CSV table of C-alpha atoms in Angstrom, one decimal:
chain,number,residue,atom,x,y,z
A,30,MET,CA,131.7,25.7,20.6
A,31,ALA,CA,130.7,24.1,24.4
A,32,LYS,CA,134.0,23.1,24.9
A,33,SER,CA,135.4,27.2,24.4
A,34,ASN,CA,132.5,28.0,26.4
A,35,LEU,CA,133.1,25.6,29.0
A,36,GLU,CA,136.7,26.5,29.4
A,37,ALA,CA,135.7,30.4,29.2
A,38,VAL,CA,133.6,30.2,32.2
A,39,LYS,CA,136.2,28.0,34.0
A,40,ILE,CA,139.0,31.2,33.2
A,41,LEU,CA,135.8,33.3,34.8
A,42,ILE,CA,136.0,31.2,38.0
A,43,ASP,CA,139.2,31.0,38.6
A,44,CYS,CA,139.0,35.0,38.3
A,45,VAL,CA,136.4,34.8,41.2
A,46,LYS,CA,138.6,32.3,43.2
A,47,TYR,CA,141.8,34.5,43.0
A,48,LEU,CA,140.0,38.0,43.9
A,49,SER,CA,138.2,36.6,46.6
A,50,ARG,CA,141.2,34.7,48.0
A,51,GLN,CA,143.2,37.5,47.9
A,52,ASP,CA,140.5,39.9,49.5
A,53,ILE,CA,140.8,42.2,46.2
A,54,ALA,CA,137.2,43.8,45.4
A,55,PHE,CA,135.2,43.2,42.5
A,56,ARG,CA,133.9,46.4,41.2
A,57,GLY,CA,134.5,49.6,41.1
A,58,HIS,CA,132.2,52.8,40.4
A,59,VAL,CA,132.6,52.1,36.7
A,60,GLU,CA,132.2,48.6,35.6
A,61,GLU,CA,135.1,48.5,33.3
A,62,GLU,CA,137.4,49.8,35.9
A,63,GLY,CA,136.6,46.9,38.4
A,64,ASN,CA,139.2,44.3,39.2
A,65,PHE,CA,137.1,41.5,38.1
A,66,TYR,CA,136.5,43.4,34.3
A,67,GLN,CA,140.0,44.4,34.3
A,68,LEU,CA,141.7,40.8,35.2
A,69,VAL,CA,139.2,39.2,32.6
A,70,GLN,CA,140.6,41.4,29.7
A,71,LEU,CA,144.0,40.8,31.2
A,72,LEU,CA,144.0,37.4,30.9
A,73,SER,CA,141.9,37.5,27.0
A,74,LYS,CA,145.1,39.3,26.1
A,75,HIS,CA,147.1,36.1,26.8
A,76,ASN,CA,144.0,33.0,26.5
A,77,PRO,CA,142.6,32.7,23.0
A,78,VAL,CA,139.8,30.9,23.7
A,79,LEU,CA,138.8,33.6,26.4
A,80,LYS,CA,139.8,36.4,23.8
A,81,GLN,CA,137.4,35.0,21.4
A,82,TRP,CA,134.3,34.3,23.9
A,83,LEU,CA,134.2,37.3,24.8
A,84,ASN,CA,134.6,39.4,21.2
A,85,ASP,CA,132.1,36.5,20.1
A,86,VAL,CA,129.4,37.4,21.9
A,87,HIS,CA,127.1,39.7,19.8
A,88,ASN,CA,127.2,36.6,17.4
A,89,ARG,CA,125.8,34.1,19.8
A,90,PRO,CA,122.2,33.5,20.2
A,91,TYR,CA,122.4,34.1,23.8
A,92,LYS,CA,124.7,37.0,24.4
A,93,VAL,CA,126.0,35.4,27.7
A,94,THR,CA,129.3,37.0,29.2
A,95,TYR,CA,129.0,36.4,32.9
A,96,MET,CA,130.6,39.6,33.6
A,97,SER,CA,127.7,41.2,35.2
A,98,THR,CA,127.4,41.9,39.2
A,99,ASP,CA,124.7,39.0,39.1
A,100,SER,CA,126.7,36.6,37.5
A,101,GLN,CA,129.8,37.8,39.7
A,102,ASN,CA,127.7,37.7,43.1
A,103,GLU,CA,126.5,34.3,41.4
A,104,PHE,CA,130.0,32.6,41.2
A,105,ILE,CA,130.6,34.0,44.7
A,106,GLN,CA,127.9,32.2,46.1
A,107,LEU,CA,128.1,29.2,44.1
A,108,LEU,CA,132.0,28.9,45.6
A,109,GLY,CA,130.8,29.9,49.0
A,110,ASP,CA,128.4,27.0,49.3
A,111,SER,CA,131.2,24.5,47.9
A,112,VAL,CA,133.4,25.7,50.2
A,113,GLN,CA,131.0,25.0,53.4
A,114,GLU,CA,129.5,21.7,51.9
A,115,THR,CA,133.2,20.5,52.2
A,116,SER,CA,133.6,22.2,55.7
A,117,LEU,CA,130.2,20.3,57.0
A,118,ALA,CA,131.3,16.9,55.6
A,119,ASP,CA,134.4,17.1,57.5
A,120,ILE,CA,132.4,17.9,60.9
A,121,ARG,CA,129.7,15.6,60.3
A,122,ALA,CA,132.6,12.9,59.9
A,123,SER,CA,133.8,13.5,63.5
A,124,PRO,CA,131.9,11.5,65.9
A,125,TYR,CA,131.9,14.9,68.5
A,126,TYR,CA,131.9,18.8,68.0
A,127,SER,CA,131.6,21.8,70.0
A,128,ILE,CA,130.2,25.3,69.0
A,129,MET,CA,131.2,28.9,70.0
A,130,ALA,CA,129.1,31.5,69.4
A,131,ASP,CA,129.4,35.3,69.8
A,132,SER,CA,127.0,37.9,68.7
A,133,THR,CA,127.6,41.6,67.7
A,134,PRO,CA,125.8,44.6,66.4
A,135,ASP,CA,126.3,45.2,62.8
A,136,SER,CA,126.6,48.9,60.9
A,137,ASN,CA,122.8,48.9,61.1
A,138,ARG,CA,122.5,48.1,64.9
A,139,GLN,CA,121.2,44.5,64.1
A,140,ASP,CA,122.8,41.8,66.9
A,141,MET,CA,124.9,39.0,64.3
A,142,LEU,CA,125.5,35.9,65.8
A,143,THR,CA,128.0,33.6,64.8
A,144,ILE,CA,128.6,30.4,65.2
A,145,PHE,CA,132.2,28.3,64.8
A,146,VAL,CA,131.9,24.6,65.0
A,147,ARG,CA,135.5,22.6,66.8
A,148,PHE,CA,135.8,18.9,66.2
A,149,ALA,CA,138.8,16.7,65.6
A,150,ASP,CA,140.0,15.6,61.9
A,151,ASP,CA,141.1,11.9,61.0
A,152,ASN,CA,144.2,12.5,62.5
A,153,LEU,CA,142.6,13.9,65.6
A,154,GLU,CA,144.0,17.2,65.2
A,155,PRO,CA,141.5,20.2,66.7
A,156,GLN,CA,140.0,21.9,63.9
A,157,GLU,CA,137.7,25.2,63.5
A,158,ARG,CA,135.7,26.2,61.2
A,159,PHE,CA,133.0,29.4,60.9
A,160,VAL,CA,129.4,27.8,59.8
A,161,SER,CA,127.1,30.6,60.8
A,162,ILE,CA,126.4,34.5,60.6
A,163,LYS,CA,122.6,35.4,61.0
A,164,GLU,CA,120.5,38.1,62.5
A,165,LEU,CA,119.7,37.2,66.5
A,166,ARG,CA,116.1,38.1,66.5
A,167,LEU,CA,115.7,37.2,70.1
A,168,LYS,CA,118.5,37.8,72.8
A,169,THR,CA,116.9,36.1,75.6
A,170,GLY,CA,118.3,32.6,76.8
A,171,ASP,CA,115.8,30.4,74.8
A,172,GLY,CA,116.0,32.9,71.9
A,173,ILE,CA,119.6,32.1,71.3
A,174,ALA,CA,119.5,28.5,72.1
A,175,ASN,CA,116.3,28.0,69.3
A,176,HIS,CA,118.4,30.1,66.8
A,177,ILE,CA,121.9,28.1,67.4
A,178,LEU,CA,119.2,24.5,67.3
A,179,GLU,CA,117.5,26.2,64.1
A,180,VAL,CA,121.3,26.5,62.7
A,181,LEU,CA,122.3,23.0,63.2
A,182,ASN,CA,119.2,21.6,61.8
A,183,GLU,CA,119.7,24.3,58.3
A,184,LEU,CA,123.2,22.5,58.0
A,185,GLN,CA,122.6,18.5,59.3
A,186,LEU,CA,124.6,18.4,62.2
A,187,ASP,CA,123.5,16.4,65.2
A,188,PRO,CA,122.5,18.1,68.2
A,189,ASP,CA,123.1,14.9,70.1
A,190,ARG,CA,126.6,14.8,69.0
A,191,LEU,CA,127.4,18.6,70.8
A,192,VAL,CA,129.5,18.1,73.5
A,193,ALA,CA,130.3,21.4,74.6
A,194,GLN,CA,129.5,25.1,74.1
A,195,SER,CA,131.0,28.1,75.1
A,196,TYR,CA,129.6,32.0,74.4
A,197,ASP,CA,131.3,35.3,73.8
A,198,TYR,CA,134.3,33.1,74.0
A,199,ALA,CA,133.7,31.9,77.9
A,200,ASN,CA,133.1,28.2,78.4
A,201,ASN,CA,130.1,27.2,79.3
């Protein structure tokens, strides 16, 4: 039973990866018409373990299907965290890095600061990773500097290894 549960959850995670990678919306106005739901139903036609797992939900004491929007969001968050941690490990392995930061208002007119990190990989090839987008509370020089330092601290990136900066895509 535990093995089939694990296999079913792995398939659901693969569905999340696929929809995310292809930039396909997960949900529709009606849950049963959403892409995630439809993809899982399609796969269950060809995978007896998934089909059995979905059909047996009422026979289980815990009635969990991981098909809810909350479960989908949790899968997305876990995958995003994993991707970010891989990127951060690559950045931390480099002796130096630089940042590029730019702010722009979102649809609610809140200024959002995006931060990208550039670094050299093991082959000394330049790499660039998106690491943060957060609301910029204080738009002064000190406010932006403190915001960036907070982000670097949260991401456990040593500011002493920061060798260059650019803002609004202009070198500083």
